[in-house]
Amino acid sequence: FVSTVADKKGKLCADYLRALLIEIRAFAELIRDQRLSIDTLYIGGGTPSIFSAEQLDVLLKAVSSEFDLSNVREFTFEAGRPETTTLEKLKLLKQYHVNRLCLNPQSMNDATLRAVGRLHTAEDIRNVYQMVREIGFDCVNMDLIVGLNEEPPEMVLSSLQQVIQLHPENLTVHSLAIKKGSRLREEEGCQYEQIYSKDFYDEI
């Protein structure tokens, strides 16, 4: 769960991948020593789709060669943002037997997406979702965040309805929390007050 901004030259991603490969090897050895069997595998927390296709190939190759994946029932990859999810990367994920994808629109309201610095639109989300289905992924999770840009309840419910109409197998609804140590809190002093009622959450 790394929380930082990837640099344009990609040095942070390259450094992180090198460290991650060391951790994968060490963890695989621990699993073998303990004679454990892997049931589920999740690549995510943050946006691992920020990796280039070449880096993603290195990561997935390491995972599939270091771990015994023969008993894995669910192999999830957090595709995250539409602008980092390409056809090439999706084909690669399919090749390595990823069978569940997380796509995170956060909101289906373009004004909200712009306000929180997202580079995609609701239409981009629909396009990537269509591509995910065409590649053959049959289990998709989508994330929404309640409270972004202080959206009124009807706007949140509109996003929810738009996502439901896409028919993802899983839907995660988060409530916005400005975490300790985040730039919003530490540098900008932002606090978040709960602006929604229990009835609203019941409706969700």
Short mmCIF file of C-alpha atoms in Angstrom, two decimals:
data_model
loop_
_atom_site.label_atom_id
_atom_site.label_comp_id
_atom_site.label_asym_id
_atom_site.label_seq_id
_atom_site.Cartn_x
_atom_site.Cartn_y
_atom_site.Cartn_z
CA PHE A 1 0.00 0.00 0.00
CA VAL A 2 2.41 2.63 -1.25
CA SER A 3 1.16 6.20 -1.23
CA THR A 4 3.25 8.54 -3.36
CA VAL A 5 3.19 10.23 -6.75
CA ALA A 6 5.04 8.33 -9.46
CA ASP A 7 7.72 10.46 -11.09
CA LYS A 8 7.54 11.07 -14.85
CA LYS A 9 10.92 9.42 -15.51
CA GLY A 10 9.73 6.25 -13.80
CA LYS A 11 12.69 5.94 -11.39
CA LEU A 12 10.44 5.40 -8.35
CA CYS A 13 8.54 2.61 -10.14
CA ALA A 14 11.79 0.93 -11.21
CA ASP A 15 13.25 1.15 -7.68
CA TYR A 16 10.01 -0.10 -6.16
CA LEU A 17 9.80 -3.05 -8.56
CA ARG A 18 13.37 -4.10 -7.70
CA ALA A 19 12.51 -4.05 -3.99
CA LEU A 20 9.24 -5.87 -4.61
CA LEU A 21 11.01 -8.71 -6.45
CA ILE A 22 13.29 -9.20 -3.41
CA GLU A 23 10.24 -9.33 -1.15
CA ILE A 24 8.45 -11.79 -3.45
CA ARG A 25 11.42 -14.19 -3.37
CA ALA A 26 11.71 -13.93 0.43
CA PHE A 27 7.99 -14.43 0.96
CA ALA A 28 7.87 -17.39 -1.45
CA GLU A 29 10.67 -19.04 0.52
CA LEU A 30 8.75 -18.51 3.77
CA ILE A 31 5.62 -20.07 2.26
CA ARG A 32 7.60 -23.10 1.08
CA ASP A 33 9.29 -23.49 4.49
CA GLN A 34 5.91 -23.33 6.25
CA ARG A 35 4.34 -25.70 3.67
CA LEU A 36 1.50 -23.28 3.08
CA SER A 37 -0.85 -23.26 0.12
CA ILE A 38 -1.95 -20.05 -1.60
CA ASP A 39 -5.70 -19.68 -2.00
CA THR A 40 -6.02 -16.05 -3.13
CA LEU A 41 -3.58 -13.54 -4.55
CA TYR A 42 -4.11 -9.77 -4.71
CA ILE A 43 -1.84 -7.32 -6.51
CA GLY A 44 -2.94 -3.88 -5.48
CA GLY A 45 -3.37 -1.20 -2.97
CA GLY A 46 -2.47 1.93 -4.88
CA THR A 47 -2.35 1.56 -8.64
CA PRO A 48 -0.04 -1.25 -9.83
CA SER A 49 -1.22 -0.58 -13.39
CA ILE A 50 1.12 2.45 -13.24
CA PHE A 51 3.85 -0.06 -14.17
CA SER A 52 4.72 -0.24 -17.86
CA ALA A 53 3.74 -3.42 -19.71
CA GLU A 54 7.39 -4.54 -19.56
CA GLN A 55 7.56 -3.99 -15.78
CA LEU A 56 4.23 -5.73 -15.32
CA ASP A 57 5.54 -8.72 -17.26
CA VAL A 58 8.58 -8.91 -14.94
CA LEU A 59 6.34 -8.74 -11.87
CA LEU A 60 3.84 -11.35 -13.06
CA LYS A 61 6.63 -13.66 -14.23
CA ALA A 62 8.22 -13.48 -10.76
CA VAL A 63 4.91 -14.18 -9.04
CA SER A 64 4.10 -17.17 -11.26
CA SER A 65 7.58 -18.68 -11.04
CA GLU A 66 8.19 -18.13 -7.30
CA PHE A 67 4.77 -19.21 -6.02
CA ASP A 68 2.80 -22.38 -6.56
CA LEU A 69 -0.45 -20.98 -7.94
CA SER A 70 -2.09 -24.33 -8.72
CA ASN A 71 -4.60 -23.96 -5.84
CA VAL A 72 -5.38 -20.27 -6.35
CA ARG A 73 -9.12 -19.67 -6.68
CA GLU A 74 -8.98 -15.89 -7.03
CA PHE A 75 -6.13 -13.87 -8.55
CA THR A 76 -6.99 -10.17 -8.38
CA PHE A 77 -5.21 -7.24 -9.97
CA GLU A 78 -6.13 -3.68 -9.12
CA ALA A 79 -6.23 -1.98 -12.51
CA GLY A 80 -7.20 1.20 -10.71
CA ARG A 81 -7.34 4.18 -13.02
CA PRO A 82 -8.54 3.98 -16.61
CA GLU A 83 -5.63 6.10 -17.89
CA THR A 84 -3.11 3.49 -16.72
CA THR A 85 -5.03 0.48 -18.04
CA THR A 86 -4.21 -0.43 -21.65
CA LEU A 87 -5.19 -3.26 -23.96
CA GLU A 88 -1.60 -4.56 -23.86
CA LYS A 89 -1.59 -4.72 -20.06
CA LEU A 90 -5.00 -6.40 -19.92
CA LYS A 91 -3.86 -9.09 -22.38
CA LEU A 92 -0.78 -9.66 -20.23
CA LEU A 93 -2.89 -10.05 -17.08
CA LYS A 94 -5.10 -12.56 -18.86
CA GLN A 95 -2.03 -14.47 -20.05
CA TYR A 96 -0.84 -14.82 -16.43
CA HIS A 97 -4.27 -16.13 -15.32
CA VAL A 98 -5.49 -13.09 -13.42
CA ASN A 99 -9.23 -13.82 -13.04
CA ARG A 100 -10.53 -10.76 -11.16
CA LEU A 101 -9.94 -7.09 -11.95
CA CYS A 102 -10.59 -4.01 -9.83
CA LEU A 103 -11.46 -0.87 -11.74
CA ASN A 104 -11.83 2.23 -9.59
CA PRO A 105 -13.99 5.01 -11.02
CA GLN A 106 -14.43 6.62 -7.51
CA SER A 107 -17.21 8.76 -9.04
CA MET A 108 -19.11 8.80 -12.33
CA ASN A 109 -19.42 12.59 -12.15
CA ASP A 110 -16.85 14.36 -14.37
CA ALA A 111 -16.90 17.56 -12.30
CA THR A 112 -16.05 15.58 -9.16
CA LEU A 113 -13.29 13.67 -10.93
CA ARG A 114 -11.73 16.96 -12.08
CA ALA A 115 -12.05 18.45 -8.58
CA VAL A 116 -10.10 15.58 -7.01
CA GLY A 117 -7.40 15.60 -9.69
CA ARG A 118 -8.42 12.46 -11.58
CA LEU A 119 -7.35 12.41 -15.21
CA HIS A 120 -10.22 10.26 -16.46
CA THR A 121 -13.88 10.83 -17.23
CA ALA A 122 -16.94 8.63 -16.70
CA GLU A 123 -16.81 7.81 -20.42
CA ASP A 124 -13.19 6.61 -20.04
CA ILE A 125 -14.37 4.25 -17.30
CA ARG A 126 -17.10 2.82 -19.54
CA ASN A 127 -14.61 2.35 -22.38
CA VAL A 128 -12.06 0.52 -20.21
CA TYR A 129 -14.80 -1.59 -18.65
CA GLN A 130 -15.91 -2.62 -22.16
CA MET A 131 -12.30 -3.51 -23.03
CA VAL A 132 -11.99 -5.59 -19.83
CA ARG A 133 -15.08 -7.58 -20.82
CA GLU A 134 -13.91 -8.02 -24.42
CA ILE A 135 -10.59 -9.48 -23.21
CA GLY A 136 -12.65 -12.05 -21.31
CA PHE A 137 -12.48 -11.08 -17.64
CA ASP A 138 -15.67 -12.34 -16.00
CA CYS A 139 -15.15 -10.97 -12.49
CA VAL A 140 -14.84 -7.22 -12.05
CA ASN A 141 -14.91 -5.10 -8.91
CA MET A 142 -15.62 -1.37 -9.08
CA ASP A 143 -14.92 1.18 -6.33
CA LEU A 144 -16.85 4.32 -5.46
CA ILE A 145 -15.98 6.86 -2.76
CA VAL A 146 -18.78 8.65 -0.91
CA GLY A 147 -17.94 12.24 0.06
CA LEU A 148 -15.60 13.35 -2.71
CA ASN A 149 -15.92 17.07 -3.34
CA GLU A 150 -18.88 17.05 -0.91
CA GLU A 151 -21.16 15.59 -3.57
CA PRO A 152 -24.85 15.82 -2.66
CA PRO A 153 -26.60 12.47 -2.02
CA GLU A 154 -28.39 12.47 -5.39
CA MET A 155 -25.04 12.77 -7.21
CA VAL A 156 -23.55 9.85 -5.28
CA LEU A 157 -26.63 7.75 -5.97
CA SER A 158 -26.40 8.65 -9.67
CA SER A 159 -22.80 7.34 -9.75
CA LEU A 160 -23.93 4.21 -7.94
CA GLN A 161 -26.74 3.63 -10.44
CA GLN A 162 -24.43 4.13 -13.41
CA VAL A 163 -21.97 1.58 -12.05
CA ILE A 164 -24.75 -0.92 -11.22
CA GLN A 165 -25.95 -0.65 -14.84
CA LEU A 166 -22.52 -1.89 -15.99
CA HIS A 167 -23.15 -5.12 -14.00
CA PRO A 168 -19.82 -5.62 -12.22
CA GLU A 169 -19.71 -8.79 -10.12
CA ASN A 170 -18.47 -6.85 -7.07
CA LEU A 171 -19.02 -3.27 -5.95
CA THR A 172 -17.13 -1.56 -3.13
CA VAL A 173 -18.40 1.69 -1.63
CA HIS A 174 -15.90 3.56 0.54
CA SER A 175 -16.62 6.53 2.77
CA LEU A 176 -14.05 9.31 2.37
CA ALA A 177 -11.52 9.51 5.16
CA ILE A 178 -8.67 12.03 5.25
CA LYS A 179 -5.96 9.95 6.85
CA LYS A 180 -3.33 10.94 9.35
CA GLY A 181 -0.07 11.62 7.53
CA SER A 182 -1.79 12.49 4.24
CA ARG A 183 -0.81 15.68 2.41
CA LEU A 184 -4.42 16.92 2.64
CA ARG A 185 -4.29 16.79 6.41
CA GLU A 186 -0.64 17.56 7.16
CA GLU A 187 0.03 20.33 4.62
CA GLU A 188 -3.42 21.72 3.91
CA GLY A 189 -5.05 21.09 7.28
CA CYS A 190 -8.13 19.49 5.71
CA GLN A 191 -10.60 17.74 7.95
CA TYR A 192 -13.64 15.80 6.84
CA GLU A 193 -16.94 16.05 8.61
CA GLN A 194 -19.62 13.44 7.95
CA ILE A 195 -22.21 15.17 5.76
CA TYR A 196 -24.57 12.27 5.07
CA SER A 197 -27.38 10.76 7.11
CA LYS A 198 -27.94 7.17 8.17
CA ASP A 199 -30.94 7.06 5.78
CA PHE A 200 -28.63 7.92 2.90
CA TYR A 201 -26.26 5.07 3.74
CA ASP A 202 -29.24 2.75 4.12
CA GLU A 203 -30.30 3.72 0.61
CA ILE A 204 -26.83 2.89 -0.71
#
